Amino acid sequence: MEALTTGDYLIVSLANKLPVGRALREDRSLNPKKIITLPRDEESPRWVIEKDWQEGAYKISIRGGTAIELNGLLFAGLIPDLPNNTWKIESQPQHGKSTYTISLAGGNGYGKGWVVPDNVDEEGTQLAVRPLIVQPSYPPRYPPFELFEITRLGDDDY
């Protein structure tokens, strides 16, 4: 299993090959910001993934906002220490290199993870946090809309 280390990454939906992130235009409030699918021709945003060694979970952030689940949707929370802000990132090599599921860590959201909703080909679609569908097989199989390609950025990528 390929565990991620703390660093900068790109996250792309496997379902539609669209990068995910925050919109370039947002209001200036401290309200949580939507995490959406972005246009292919837009530069993929840089995500910061931080490994929490004590809990075996990750904090995932983008442009200063930490990924959080709020009412079944995925947001970037701008206020520190909001609930539902730690994630399990699990390698799914049976689906391809650098392919992962991202699910809530801890007891509150067991089995709930990042999902690109039904209209997977549309840009600007907000990601949901829903129970993950897993095909009972070994190794387990996930539908593409629950899988993400996570690629580490090197020093040359800045």
Coordinates of C-alpha atoms in Angstrom, one line a residue:
M1 CA 0.0 0.0 0.0
E2 CA 1.3 3.4 -1.0
A3 CA 0.9 5.8 2.0
L4 CA 1.2 9.5 1.3
T5 CA 3.7 11.7 3.1
T6 CA 3.3 15.3 4.1
G7 CA 3.6 17.5 1.0
D8 CA 2.0 19.3 -1.9
Y9 CA -0.2 17.3 -4.3
L10 CA -2.6 17.5 -7.2
I11 CA -6.0 15.8 -6.9
V12 CA -8.0 14.8 -10.0
S13 CA -11.3 12.9 -10.2
L14 CA -10.8 9.5 -11.8
A15 CA -14.4 9.6 -13.1
N16 CA -14.0 12.6 -15.4
K17 CA -10.2 13.5 -15.2
L18 CA -11.2 16.9 -13.9
P19 CA -9.1 18.5 -11.2
V20 CA -10.9 19.3 -7.9
G21 CA -10.4 22.4 -5.8
R22 CA -11.8 25.8 -4.9
A23 CA -13.2 28.2 -7.5
L24 CA -10.9 31.0 -8.6
R25 CA -13.7 33.5 -7.8
E26 CA -15.2 33.3 -4.3
D27 CA -16.7 35.7 -1.8
R28 CA -14.4 37.2 0.7
S29 CA -16.3 36.0 3.8
L30 CA -15.0 33.4 6.2
N31 CA -17.8 31.1 5.2
P32 CA -16.7 27.6 4.0
K33 CA -15.8 27.5 0.3
K34 CA -17.1 24.8 -2.0
I35 CA -14.8 22.1 -3.3
I36 CA -15.8 21.6 -7.0
T37 CA -14.6 20.0 -10.2
L38 CA -12.6 22.5 -12.2
P39 CA -12.2 23.1 -15.9
R40 CA -9.6 20.9 -17.7
D41 CA -7.9 24.0 -19.2
E42 CA -7.5 25.6 -15.7
E43 CA -4.2 25.1 -13.9
S44 CA -4.7 22.3 -11.3
P45 CA -4.6 23.7 -7.8
R46 CA -2.0 22.7 -5.2
W47 CA -3.4 20.7 -2.2
V48 CA -1.4 20.4 1.0
I49 CA -1.7 17.0 2.6
E50 CA -0.4 16.7 6.2
K51 CA 0.0 13.3 7.8
D52 CA -1.0 13.1 11.5
W53 CA 1.3 10.4 12.7
Q54 CA -0.5 9.9 16.0
E55 CA -3.9 9.3 14.5
G56 CA -2.9 7.8 11.1
A57 CA -5.1 10.3 9.4
Y58 CA -4.5 13.4 7.2
K59 CA -5.4 17.0 7.1
I60 CA -6.1 18.1 3.5
S61 CA -6.0 21.8 2.7
I62 CA -6.2 24.1 -0.3
R63 CA -5.4 27.9 -0.4
G64 CA -5.6 28.1 3.4
G65 CA -8.8 26.2 3.9
T66 CA -9.0 22.7 5.4
A67 CA -11.2 20.1 3.7
I68 CA -14.3 19.5 5.8
E69 CA -17.6 17.7 5.5
L70 CA -20.7 19.9 6.1
N71 CA -24.2 18.6 5.6
G72 CA -23.0 15.9 3.2
L73 CA -21.0 18.2 1.0
L74 CA -17.2 19.0 0.8
F75 CA -16.0 22.4 1.7
A76 CA -12.7 24.2 2.5
G77 CA -13.2 25.6 6.1
L78 CA -11.3 28.8 6.7
I79 CA -11.8 28.8 10.5
P80 CA -9.3 26.5 12.3
D81 CA -10.3 23.3 14.1
L82 CA -13.8 22.8 12.5
P83 CA -15.2 19.3 13.0
N84 CA -15.0 16.5 10.4
N85 CA -11.6 17.8 9.1
T86 CA -9.5 14.7 9.2
W87 CA -9.4 12.1 6.4
K88 CA -8.2 8.6 5.6
I89 CA -6.5 8.4 2.3
E90 CA -6.3 4.8 1.2
S91 CA -4.4 3.6 -1.9
Q92 CA -6.5 1.6 -4.3
P93 CA -3.7 0.1 -6.6
Q94 CA -6.2 -2.3 -8.2
H95 CA -7.6 0.8 -9.9
G96 CA -4.3 2.2 -11.1
K97 CA -1.2 3.9 -10.0
S98 CA -1.6 6.9 -7.6
T99 CA -5.4 6.1 -7.2
Y100 CA -7.0 6.6 -3.8
T101 CA -10.2 6.8 -1.9
I102 CA -10.6 9.7 0.6
S103 CA -12.9 9.1 3.6
L104 CA -13.7 10.7 6.9
A105 CA -11.4 9.5 9.7
G106 CA -12.8 8.7 13.1
G107 CA -16.2 7.4 14.3
N108 CA -18.4 10.3 13.0
G109 CA -18.2 9.5 9.3
Y110 CA -17.2 5.8 9.1
G111 CA -17.5 4.8 5.5
K112 CA -18.3 8.2 4.1
G113 CA -15.9 9.7 1.6
W114 CA -15.4 12.1 -1.3
V115 CA -17.7 11.5 -4.2
V116 CA -18.2 13.3 -7.5
P117 CA -22.0 13.4 -7.9
D118 CA -24.0 12.0 -10.8
N119 CA -23.4 14.8 -13.3
V120 CA -19.7 13.8 -13.4
D121 CA -18.9 15.5 -16.7
E122 CA -19.8 19.0 -15.6
E123 CA -17.3 21.5 -14.4
G124 CA -18.3 23.4 -11.3
T125 CA -20.0 20.4 -9.6
Q126 CA -19.6 20.4 -5.8
L127 CA -18.1 17.2 -4.4
A128 CA -20.3 15.3 -1.9
V129 CA -19.3 13.3 1.2
R130 CA -21.4 10.1 1.1
P131 CA -21.2 6.4 2.1
L132 CA -18.7 4.8 -0.3
I133 CA -20.0 2.0 -2.5
V134 CA -17.7 -1.0 -2.4
Q135 CA -18.0 -4.1 -4.5
P136 CA -17.5 -7.2 -2.3
S137 CA -14.4 -8.6 -3.9
Y138 CA -10.8 -9.0 -3.2
P139 CA -9.3 -6.6 -3.7
P140 CA -12.3 -4.3 -3.2
R141 CA -13.6 -2.4 -6.2
Y142 CA -14.9 1.1 -6.2
P143 CA -16.8 3.1 -8.8
P144 CA -14.7 5.8 -10.6
F145 CA -16.7 8.6 -9.1
E146 CA -15.3 7.6 -5.6
L147 CA -11.7 7.5 -6.8
F148 CA -9.1 10.2 -7.1
E149 CA -5.6 10.4 -8.6
I150 CA -3.3 12.0 -6.1
T151 CA 0.1 13.1 -7.5
R152 CA 2.9 14.6 -5.5
L153 CA 4.4 17.8 -6.8
G154 CA 8.1 18.0 -7.0
D155 CA 10.3 21.0 -6.4
D156 CA 10.2 21.7 -10.2
D157 CA 6.4 22.1 -10.2
Y158 CA 6.3 25.4 -8.4

